[in-house]
Tab-separated table of C-alpha atoms and ligand atoms in Angstrom:
chain	number	residue	atom	x	y	z
V	1	MET	CA	232.414	93.249	231.817
V	2	ALA	CA	231.461	96.307	233.875
V	3	GLN	CA	227.951	97.715	233.538
V	4	ALA	CA	227.659	101.281	232.274
V	5	ASP	CA	225.082	103.741	233.600
V	6	LEU	CA	225.535	106.205	230.784
V	7	LEU	CA	226.922	105.943	227.262
V	8	ILE	CA	227.770	108.879	225.015
V	9	THR	CA	227.951	107.778	221.387
V	10	ASN	CA	228.682	109.025	217.873
V	11	ALA	CA	230.691	112.128	218.860
V	12	SER	CA	231.932	113.751	215.656
V	13	GLN	CA	235.215	114.316	217.536
V	14	LEU	CA	235.945	112.882	220.954
V	15	LEU	CA	238.928	114.772	222.401
V	16	THR	CA	240.459	112.498	225.036
V	17	LEU	CA	243.562	114.595	225.906
V	18	ALA	CA	245.041	111.266	227.027
V	19	GLY	CA	248.642	110.926	228.159
V	20	GLY	CA	249.124	113.461	230.935
V	21	PRO	CA	250.225	117.102	231.060
V	22	GLN	CA	251.685	118.471	227.815
V	23	ARG	CA	255.059	120.166	228.044
V	24	GLY	CA	256.513	122.706	225.606
V	25	ASP	CA	255.967	121.929	221.940
V	26	GLN	CA	253.906	118.832	222.788
V	27	LEU	CA	251.090	121.206	223.730
V	28	GLY	CA	247.989	120.660	221.606
V	29	SER	CA	247.856	116.908	221.307
V	30	LEU	CA	244.144	116.273	221.656
V	31	SER	CA	244.071	112.519	220.841
V	32	VAL	CA	240.935	112.797	218.726
V	33	ILE	CA	238.667	109.792	218.157
V	34	GLU	CA	236.244	110.366	215.297
V	35	GLU	CA	232.835	108.743	215.868
V	36	GLY	CA	233.910	108.312	219.486
V	37	ALA	CA	232.100	107.082	222.578
V	38	VAL	CA	232.538	107.200	226.361
V	39	ALA	CA	231.097	104.657	228.802
V	40	ILE	CA	230.445	105.883	232.346
V	41	ALA	CA	229.665	103.902	235.506
V	42	GLY	CA	228.795	105.831	238.650
V	43	SER	CA	231.036	108.879	238.792
V	44	GLY	CA	233.832	107.475	236.643
V	45	ILE	CA	234.829	106.673	233.071
V	46	ILE	CA	235.130	102.944	232.335
V	47	GLU	CA	235.922	102.958	228.629
V	48	VAL	CA	236.685	105.368	225.792
V	49	GLY	CA	236.802	104.262	222.157
V	50	ALA	CA	235.040	103.822	218.844
V	51	SER	CA	231.285	104.278	218.946
V	52	GLY	CA	230.655	101.054	217.009
V	53	ASP	CA	232.546	98.979	219.612
V	54	LEU	CA	231.189	100.580	222.746
V	55	SER	CA	227.557	100.547	221.497
V	56	GLN	CA	227.882	96.777	221.053
V	57	ARG	CA	229.296	96.230	224.486
V	58	TYR	CA	227.256	98.550	226.683
V	59	LYS	CA	223.466	98.785	226.854
V	60	PRO	CA	222.857	101.270	229.671
V	61	GLU	CA	219.492	102.840	230.438
V	62	ARG	CA	220.721	106.256	229.397
V	63	ILE	CA	222.395	106.897	226.037
V	64	ILE	CA	223.268	110.361	224.722
V	65	ASP	CA	223.655	110.503	220.956
V	66	ALA	CA	226.344	113.141	220.325
V	67	SER	CA	226.115	112.990	216.513
V	68	GLY	CA	227.510	116.115	214.913
V	69	ARG	CA	228.894	117.315	218.247
V	70	VAL	CA	232.303	117.477	219.930
V	71	VAL	CA	232.865	115.774	223.305
V	72	LEU	CA	235.802	116.837	225.499
V	73	PRO	CA	236.849	116.985	229.162
V	74	GLY	CA	235.163	119.700	231.227
V	75	PHE	CA	237.307	122.836	231.472
V	76	VAL	CA	239.450	123.200	234.569
V	77	ASP	CA	239.831	126.834	235.634
V	78	PRO	CA	242.975	126.851	237.821
V	79	HIS	CA	242.917	130.486	239.023
V	80	THR	CA	239.796	132.277	240.254
V	81	HIS	CA	238.779	134.660	243.015
V	82	LEU	CA	235.177	133.413	242.916
V	83	ILE	CA	234.196	134.460	246.462
V	84	TRP	CA	233.673	138.182	247.025
V	85	ALA	CA	231.034	140.719	248.040
V	86	GLY	CA	229.753	143.615	245.928
V	87	ASP	CA	231.226	144.893	242.672
V	88	ARG	CA	233.664	147.522	241.374
V	89	ALA	CA	231.733	148.996	238.445
V	90	ALA	CA	232.595	152.548	239.557
V	91	GLU	CA	236.288	151.679	239.449
V	92	PHE	CA	235.940	150.461	235.885
V	93	GLU	CA	234.824	153.956	234.933
V	94	MET	CA	237.811	155.440	236.795
V	95	ARG	CA	240.135	153.204	234.805
V	96	LEU	CA	238.478	154.257	231.558
V	97	SER	CA	239.224	157.868	232.443
V	98	GLY	CA	242.937	157.104	232.858
V	99	MET	CA	243.699	155.883	236.404
V	100	SER	CA	245.714	152.674	236.543
V	101	TYR	CA	244.787	149.543	238.502
V	102	MET	CA	247.696	149.980	240.924
V	103	GLN	CA	246.977	153.730	241.354
V	104	ILE	CA	243.397	152.917	242.347
V	105	MET	CA	244.686	150.290	244.784
V	106	ALA	CA	247.193	152.740	246.312
V	107	ALA	CA	244.317	155.203	246.809
V	108	GLY	CA	242.403	152.657	248.906
V	109	GLY	CA	240.268	151.182	246.118
V	110	GLY	CA	240.876	148.021	244.146
V	111	ILE	CA	241.365	144.891	246.218
V	112	ARG	CA	240.905	146.969	249.380
V	113	ALA	CA	237.431	148.083	248.291
V	114	THR	CA	236.384	144.456	247.931
V	115	VAL	CA	238.031	143.648	251.279
V	116	HIS	CA	235.917	146.352	252.901
V	117	ALA	CA	232.713	144.854	251.461
V	118	THR	CA	233.694	141.232	252.138
V	119	ARG	CA	234.564	141.780	255.802
V	120	LYS	CA	230.990	142.970	256.393
V	121	THR	CA	229.375	140.010	254.622
V	122	SER	CA	228.164	136.846	256.360
V	123	LEU	CA	229.121	133.329	255.341
V	124	GLU	CA	225.635	132.663	253.970
V	125	ASP	CA	225.625	135.878	251.978
V	126	LEU	CA	229.097	135.226	250.542
V	127	LYS	CA	227.889	131.850	249.302
V	128	ALA	CA	224.689	133.383	247.919
V	129	GLN	CA	226.699	135.955	245.939
V	130	ALA	CA	229.043	133.274	244.556
V	131	ARG	CA	226.371	130.784	243.439
V	132	PRO	CA	225.188	132.625	240.291
V	133	ARG	CA	228.826	132.886	239.172
V	134	MET	CA	229.309	129.156	239.749
V	135	ARG	CA	226.223	128.350	237.686
V	136	MET	CA	227.486	130.568	234.892
V	137	MET	CA	230.895	128.837	234.988
V	138	LEU	CA	229.279	125.411	234.850
V	139	ALA	CA	226.962	126.439	232.019
V	140	HIS	CA	230.030	127.558	230.055
V	141	GLY	CA	231.732	124.204	230.560
V	142	THR	CA	233.915	124.623	233.660
V	143	THR	CA	233.609	121.505	235.820
V	144	THR	CA	236.412	122.279	238.336
V	145	ALA	CA	237.748	125.642	239.518
V	146	GLU	CA	240.463	126.692	241.897
V	147	THR	CA	239.171	129.413	244.247
V	148	LYS	CA	241.087	131.793	246.486
V	149	THR	CA	240.448	133.644	249.714
V	150	GLY	CA	242.136	137.054	249.873
V	151	TYR	CA	239.352	139.576	250.447
V	152	GLY	CA	239.484	139.250	254.231
V	153	LEU	CA	243.136	139.983	255.090
V	154	GLN	CA	242.315	139.245	258.731
V	155	THR	CA	242.099	135.807	260.288
V	156	GLU	CA	238.349	135.708	260.858
V	157	THR	CA	237.269	136.798	257.367
V	158	GLU	CA	239.907	134.701	255.626
V	159	LEU	CA	238.611	131.618	257.487
V	160	ARG	CA	235.024	132.585	256.582
V	161	MET	CA	236.026	132.694	252.913
V	162	LEU	CA	237.702	129.281	253.200
V	163	ARG	CA	234.530	127.877	254.783
V	164	ALA	CA	232.447	129.377	251.962
V	165	ILE	CA	234.699	127.679	249.394
V	166	MET	CA	234.502	124.260	251.044
V	167	GLN	CA	230.739	124.447	251.643
V	168	LEU	CA	230.126	125.448	248.024
V	169	ASP	CA	232.367	122.573	246.929
V	170	ASP	CA	230.157	120.263	249.014
V	171	GLU	CA	227.036	121.578	247.302
V	172	GLY	CA	228.418	120.905	243.825
V	173	PRO	CA	228.193	120.220	241.031
V	174	LEU	CA	231.071	122.625	240.288
V	175	GLU	CA	234.114	121.223	242.106
V	176	LEU	CA	236.330	123.751	243.896
V	177	ALA	CA	240.017	123.534	244.812
V	178	PRO	CA	240.830	125.907	247.705
V	179	THR	CA	243.703	128.401	247.993
V	180	PHE	CA	244.545	130.598	250.981
V	181	LEU	CA	245.518	134.066	249.687
V	182	GLY	CA	245.805	136.034	252.928
V	183	ALA	CA	248.764	137.702	251.162
V	184	HIS	CA	246.625	139.351	248.467
V	185	ALA	CA	247.219	142.947	249.639
V	186	ILE	CA	248.379	144.832	252.711
V	187	PRO	CA	245.249	145.583	254.766
V	188	PRO	CA	244.726	149.304	255.501
V	189	GLU	CA	245.330	148.853	259.248
V	190	TYR	CA	248.907	147.757	258.449
V	191	ASP	CA	249.873	150.761	256.303
V	192	GLY	CA	253.421	151.758	257.227
V	193	LYS	CA	254.037	148.476	259.073
V	194	GLU	CA	253.763	146.035	256.191
V	195	ASP	CA	256.288	143.611	257.676
V	196	ASP	CA	254.063	143.227	260.737
V	197	TYR	CA	251.305	141.928	258.471
V	198	VAL	CA	253.770	139.440	257.002
V	199	THR	CA	254.577	138.341	260.558
V	200	LEU	CA	250.861	137.971	261.302
V	201	LEU	CA	250.475	135.817	258.189
V	202	CYS	CA	253.415	133.597	259.105
V	203	ASP	CA	252.931	133.352	262.862
V	204	GLU	CA	249.150	133.439	263.227
V	205	MET	CA	247.097	133.051	260.073
V	206	LEU	CA	248.886	130.123	258.432
V	207	PRO	CA	249.134	128.068	261.664
V	208	GLU	CA	245.447	128.842	262.345
V	209	VAL	CA	244.396	127.642	258.872
V	210	LYS	CA	246.355	124.455	259.440
V	211	MET	CA	244.918	123.927	262.919
V	212	GLN	CA	241.319	124.496	261.804
V	213	TRP	CA	241.615	122.615	258.525
V	214	LYS	CA	239.935	119.408	259.741
V	215	SER	CA	236.834	121.343	260.758
V	216	ILE	CA	236.815	123.384	257.523
V	217	GLY	CA	238.022	120.938	254.887
V	218	GLY	CA	237.385	117.538	256.491
V	219	ASP	CA	239.815	114.988	255.116
V	220	ARG	CA	240.632	116.965	251.982
V	221	ASP	CA	244.245	117.978	251.288
V	222	LEU	CA	245.469	121.272	252.724
V	223	PRO	CA	244.682	124.310	250.543
V	224	PHE	CA	247.330	125.955	248.387
V	225	VAL	CA	248.977	129.075	249.794
V	226	ASP	CA	249.379	131.932	247.311
V	227	VAL	CA	251.030	135.403	247.465
V	228	PHE	CA	250.543	138.465	245.208
V	229	CYS	CA	254.237	139.271	244.599
V	230	GLU	CA	254.199	142.750	243.061
V	231	GLU	CA	255.305	146.320	243.722
V	232	GLY	CA	252.518	147.773	245.892
V	233	ALA	CA	251.603	144.313	247.237
V	234	PHE	CA	254.298	141.916	248.595
V	235	SER	CA	258.012	142.265	247.822
V	236	LEU	CA	260.102	139.280	246.789
V	237	GLU	CA	261.594	139.112	250.268
V	238	GLN	CA	258.188	139.219	251.977
V	239	THR	CA	256.871	136.636	249.510
V	240	ARG	CA	259.775	134.335	250.383
V	241	ARG	CA	259.030	134.638	254.110
V	242	ILE	CA	255.368	133.754	253.603
V	243	LEU	CA	255.904	130.896	251.169
V	244	GLU	CA	258.722	129.373	253.237
V	245	SER	CA	256.517	129.474	256.356
V	246	ALA	CA	253.699	127.839	254.397
V	247	LEU	CA	256.011	125.173	253.036
V	248	ALA	CA	257.312	124.384	256.521
V	249	LEU	CA	253.699	123.815	257.629
V	250	GLY	CA	253.123	121.428	254.713
V	251	PHE	CA	251.021	123.649	252.421
V	252	PRO	CA	251.392	123.317	248.638
V	253	LEU	CA	252.259	126.658	246.999
V	254	LYS	CA	251.182	129.037	244.244
V	255	ILE	CA	252.183	132.593	243.340
V	256	HIS	CA	250.848	135.676	241.517
V	257	ALA	CA	253.999	136.884	239.737
V	258	ASP	CA	255.111	139.266	236.998
V	259	GLU	CA	251.661	140.789	236.365
V	260	PHE	CA	253.046	144.320	236.096
V	261	LYS	CA	256.753	143.989	237.042
V	262	GLY	CA	259.110	141.015	237.011
V	263	LEU	CA	260.321	140.892	240.636
V	264	GLY	CA	261.709	137.356	240.593
V	265	GLY	CA	258.591	135.680	241.986
V	266	THR	CA	258.576	133.006	239.298
V	267	GLY	CA	262.145	131.955	240.101
V	268	LEU	CA	261.180	131.752	243.779
V	269	ALA	CA	258.115	129.622	242.940
V	270	VAL	CA	260.330	127.214	240.993
V	271	GLU	CA	262.905	127.095	243.796
V	272	LEU	CA	260.216	126.228	246.365
V	273	GLY	CA	258.486	123.645	244.136
V	274	ALA	CA	255.208	125.586	243.752
V	275	ALA	CA	252.390	123.904	241.846
V	276	SER	CA	252.041	126.964	239.614
V	277	ALA	CA	253.176	130.504	238.905
V	278	ASP	CA	250.386	132.693	237.553
V	279	HIS	CA	250.052	135.858	235.376
V	280	LEU	CA	253.643	135.781	233.943
V	281	VAL	CA	253.359	138.770	231.641
V	282	HIS	CA	256.696	140.437	232.453
V	283	THR	CA	258.718	137.378	233.488
V	284	PRO	CA	262.518	137.769	233.288
V	285	LYS	CA	264.163	135.478	230.729
V	286	GLN	CA	266.090	133.452	233.337
V	287	ASP	CA	262.869	132.767	235.244
V	288	ILE	CA	261.146	131.547	232.054
V	289	LEU	CA	264.058	129.150	231.495
V	290	ALA	CA	264.029	127.943	235.119
V	291	LEU	CA	260.279	127.351	234.995
V	292	GLY	CA	260.651	125.444	231.729
V	293	ARG	CA	262.961	122.948	233.442
V	294	SER	CA	260.629	122.515	236.433
V	295	ASN	CA	257.262	120.978	237.253
V	296	THR	CA	255.801	124.357	238.199
V	297	VAL	CA	252.939	125.036	235.778
V	298	ALA	CA	252.827	128.441	234.016
V	299	VAL	CA	249.255	129.755	234.313
V	300	ALA	CA	248.372	132.531	231.867
V	301	LEU	CA	245.370	134.773	232.565
V	302	PRO	CA	244.581	136.614	229.327
V	303	CYS	CA	241.323	138.085	230.678
V	304	THR	CA	243.395	140.250	233.017
V	305	PRO	CA	245.313	142.371	230.466
V	306	PHE	CA	242.157	142.348	228.338
V	307	GLY	CA	240.079	143.527	231.306
V	308	LEU	CA	242.602	146.289	231.997
V	309	ALA	CA	242.830	147.209	228.302
V	310	GLU	CA	246.557	146.507	228.352
V	311	THR	CA	248.536	145.305	225.387
V	312	SER	CA	250.994	142.841	226.959
V	313	TYR	CA	250.003	139.202	227.374
V	314	THR	CA	251.888	136.132	228.613
V	315	PRO	CA	254.528	135.376	225.929
V	316	ALA	CA	253.388	131.788	225.368
V	317	ALA	CA	255.967	131.001	222.678
V	318	ALA	CA	258.880	131.769	225.040
V	319	PHE	CA	257.400	129.564	227.773
V	320	LEU	CA	256.739	126.716	225.326
V	321	GLU	CA	260.217	127.001	223.860
V	322	ALA	CA	261.610	126.682	227.390
V	323	GLY	CA	259.611	123.442	227.801
V	324	ALA	CA	257.017	124.758	230.254
V	325	VAL	CA	253.665	123.172	231.066
V	326	LEU	CA	251.366	126.037	230.082
V	327	ALA	CA	247.810	126.365	231.422
V	328	LEU	CA	245.017	128.914	231.011
V	329	ALA	CA	242.676	130.345	233.652
V	330	SER	CA	240.020	133.048	233.908
V	331	ASP	CA	241.294	134.958	236.998
V	332	LEU	CA	237.573	135.601	237.662
V	333	ASN	CA	237.536	138.547	240.109
V	334	PRO	CA	235.566	141.783	240.633
V	335	GLY	CA	238.411	144.122	239.645
V	336	THR	CA	240.211	143.106	236.514
V	337	ALA	CA	238.363	140.137	235.054
V	338	TRP	CA	234.737	139.395	235.841
V	339	CYS	CA	234.554	136.564	233.341
V	340	GLU	CA	233.058	133.152	234.063
V	341	SER	CA	233.684	131.705	230.605
V	342	MET	CA	236.755	129.617	229.792
V	343	GLN	CA	235.545	129.731	226.172
V	344	PHE	CA	236.274	133.449	226.185
V	345	VAL	CA	239.689	132.788	227.789
V	346	LEU	CA	240.467	130.437	224.882
V	347	ALA	CA	239.383	133.050	222.339
V	348	LEU	CA	241.769	135.606	223.895
V	349	ALA	CA	244.617	133.074	224.171
V	350	CYS	CA	244.354	132.277	220.464
V	351	ARG	CA	244.450	135.923	219.450
V	352	TYR	CA	246.895	137.474	221.937
V	353	MET	CA	249.056	134.538	223.024
V	354	HIS	CA	249.000	133.049	219.527
V	355	LEU	CA	247.909	129.581	220.630
V	356	THR	CA	246.078	127.280	218.238
V	357	PRO	CA	242.619	126.107	219.362
V	358	ALA	CA	244.128	122.669	220.082
V	359	GLN	CA	246.863	124.183	222.272
V	360	ALA	CA	244.357	126.363	224.106
V	361	ILE	CA	242.087	123.366	224.777
V	362	ALA	CA	244.967	121.307	226.226
V	363	ALA	CA	246.024	124.313	228.341
V	364	ALA	CA	242.466	124.604	229.722
V	365	THR	CA	241.989	120.896	230.510
V	366	ILE	CA	244.862	118.514	231.286
V	367	ASN	CA	247.488	121.212	231.916
V	368	ALA	CA	245.050	123.226	234.008
V	369	ALA	CA	244.396	120.093	236.076
V	370	ALA	CA	248.169	119.828	236.655
V	371	ALA	CA	248.217	123.438	237.918
V	372	ILE	CA	245.970	122.322	240.809
V	373	ARG	CA	247.643	118.900	241.111
V	374	ARG	CA	244.528	116.979	240.111
V	375	GLU	CA	245.784	115.635	236.777
V	376	ASP	CA	245.467	112.052	237.996
V	377	ARG	CA	241.702	112.528	238.446
V	378	ILE	CA	240.452	115.164	235.959
V	379	GLY	CA	241.462	116.982	232.748
V	380	SER	CA	241.255	114.074	230.286
V	381	LEU	CA	238.845	111.332	229.226
V	382	GLU	CA	240.503	108.061	230.192
V	383	PRO	CA	239.316	104.931	232.005
V	384	GLY	CA	239.582	105.367	235.765
V	385	LYS	CA	239.184	109.129	235.628
V	386	GLN	CA	236.279	111.152	236.940
V	387	ALA	CA	233.450	111.454	234.381
V	388	ASP	CA	233.653	115.234	233.921
V	389	LEU	CA	232.898	116.098	230.327
V	390	ILE	CA	231.137	118.549	228.065
V	391	ILE	CA	229.323	118.228	224.759
V	392	LEU	CA	229.492	121.182	222.370
V	393	SER	CA	226.751	122.159	219.934
V	394	VAL	CA	229.274	122.063	217.048
V	395	ALA	CA	231.035	119.274	215.095
V	396	ASP	CA	234.567	120.750	214.922
V	397	TYR	CA	236.639	121.619	218.030
V	398	ARG	CA	238.204	124.603	216.259
V	399	HIS	CA	235.006	126.546	216.881
V	400	LEU	CA	236.480	126.930	220.389
V	401	GLY	CA	238.792	129.905	220.113
V	402	TYR	CA	237.364	130.930	216.763
V	403	ARG	CA	233.971	131.988	218.138
V	404	PHE	CA	233.505	134.178	221.196
V	405	GLY	CA	230.841	135.996	223.174
V	406	GLY	CA	228.364	133.129	223.093
V	407	ASN	CA	228.186	129.662	224.569
V	408	LEU	CA	228.966	126.519	222.545
V	409	VAL	CA	228.408	124.175	225.506
V	410	ASP	CA	225.205	122.171	225.220
V	411	THR	CA	225.648	119.450	227.862
V	412	VAL	CA	227.750	119.253	231.034
V	413	ILE	CA	228.363	115.999	232.872
V	414	LYS	CA	229.984	116.195	236.320
V	415	ARG	CA	231.034	113.047	238.173
V	416	GLY	CA	228.835	111.005	235.834
V	417	GLU	CA	225.737	113.118	236.494
V	418	ILE	CA	224.102	115.202	233.792
V	419	ALA	CA	224.260	118.722	235.234
V	420	ILE	CA	223.231	120.706	232.138
V	421	GLU	CA	221.458	119.365	229.075
V	422	GLY	CA	220.398	121.360	226.036
V	423	GLY	CA	221.676	124.428	227.905
V	424	GLN	CA	219.227	123.775	230.783
V	425	GLU	CA	220.218	122.959	234.357
V	426	THR	CA	219.207	119.422	235.284
V	427	TRP	CA	221.071	119.011	238.572
V	428	THR	CA	219.900	119.356	242.109
V	429	SER	CA	222.379	120.223	244.823
V	430	ARG	CA	223.930	117.225	246.552
V	431	ARG	CA	223.076	118.951	249.791
V	432	SER	CA	219.364	119.409	248.985
V	433	LYS	CA	219.183	115.788	247.849
V	434	SER	CA	220.354	114.377	251.148
S	1	NIG	O1	244.865	138.018	239.982
S	1	NIG	N1	246.468	140.696	240.929
S	1	NIG	C1	245.933	140.470	242.005
S	1	NIG	N2	244.778	139.843	242.219
S	1	NIG	C2	243.759	139.643	241.237
S	1	NIG	C3	242.870	140.833	241.102
S	1	NIG	C4	241.973	140.917	242.261
S	1	NIG	C5	241.141	142.164	242.320
S	1	NIG	O2	241.416	143.176	241.677
S	1	NIG	O3	240.168	142.114	243.096
S	1	NIG	C6	244.379	139.153	239.958
S	1	NIG	O4	244.353	139.825	238.924
S	2	FE	FE1	244.448	136.366	240.691
C-alpha cells in the first residue's frame, strides 16, 4: 500500500464533490462523508474515506485532526483580473453620485484609467501589486484562480501582463490559469477606428502571443482568449472576428457577455465551443437554452452587480432549468469588484441568485474547475487528484453562504503542502526555496 505523507482525519463533514461537473438540477451534490479522512502523498490525494479505516491504514509523520471542522476542495475562482496597477477609489465616489460604469468608461475612466496606470508599470511592480491580493485569496480558501490580461491593450503591455501571470503562477502557492484579454476595451489611440484595433488583435497580437508562448508559458497549454462583448466595448461582429482568429490559432475561448445588454455573445460562445461564458445577467432566452445543451460553462459573477449597486443578477434558476453547468467567480478587478473572497461570492449567490449553500459550493469548486478546463485535476477530493483542500473552522458546511464578511477558512493545503494553518501563512515561495 502507498505511503502517505499527510493524513487529515475526523472531519465532521468531508465534502468530496466526487463525480465530475454538475449539470442543471444535479447541482449541489456534495458527496458528504461524516467523520471523513483524506490521505495525501506528495502533491496528490491517494485515498478518501472513513476516518476509522484510513487511520488504521496510514501512519504518516503529519496528521491533522479536523474534529468539529469541515474539509472541502479549495475554491477555484474561474474569472479574475488579478493583475493591475493602482486603484479606482475616486471612480467609486463618482458612481455613488450617479454616474454609471459605462458612462465613466466612455469619458476615459474605468478600464481605460487602469490601462493608463498599467502601461507605466514594470513587470516587477505589477507582480508586487498583485501578491497581497493573491495572499488574501489564498487565506480565504482559493487555491486556483484564472487571471486575465486586458489592462495593456497594446502588444508590449499585454505580454508583460501575461509574463506577470506565469511568473506568479511559478511562485505559488496560488495556482493561476492565464487568459489573454487584449479585447477588454478599445484603447484611446483607436477611438474612431475601432475596427483597426480588432485587426491589430487578430493579425498581430494573437499571433505574437502564440509565437512567444514557449518563452512565457513554457510547456503549459496556450492561454484562453477572452473578449468583452458589450455596447461600448466590442460588438458581436467584432467579437466573432477575434474569437474566430483565436480559434484558428488553437487558443481555447472565453467571453464576457450579457453584463449590461444581451448582444448574442453567449450564443456565439456556444457556437465556437468556448470553455465558458461569463457575467450572463441579461442573456436572451434562446442563448440560455443553447448554453444549457452545450459544454460551455455559465460563470456568474455576483460581486459585479453588487459592486455596482445594481439589482439584476444572473438568473441561476433559468440556467439550471436549461441544464447548464453553472459556476461562480469573483471577477476580482479594480473597477467593479475588488473582492478576493470566494466566501463572499457564495454569500451573494445564495441571497441574490437563490442558490443553496450546497449548490454554491459545487459551483465554486468542481464546476469552476470545468470553467477553466481543469476538472480532471482539481475541484474535488478524489484519489489521483491534486491535494488542494481547505479546512473550515466550523462543523457544518452551511455556514458557507450563511455567514459573510469574515473568514471561515482555518487551513489551506495546496499540492499537498500546508500553505496556511490556524489562519497563519506557513508556506515559502517555491522560487525562494530553490
Ligand atoms: O468583468 N466588464 C468588463 N471587465 C471587468 C471589469 C474591469 C474593470 O472595470 O476594470 C468585469 O467586470
Ligand atoms: Fe471580468
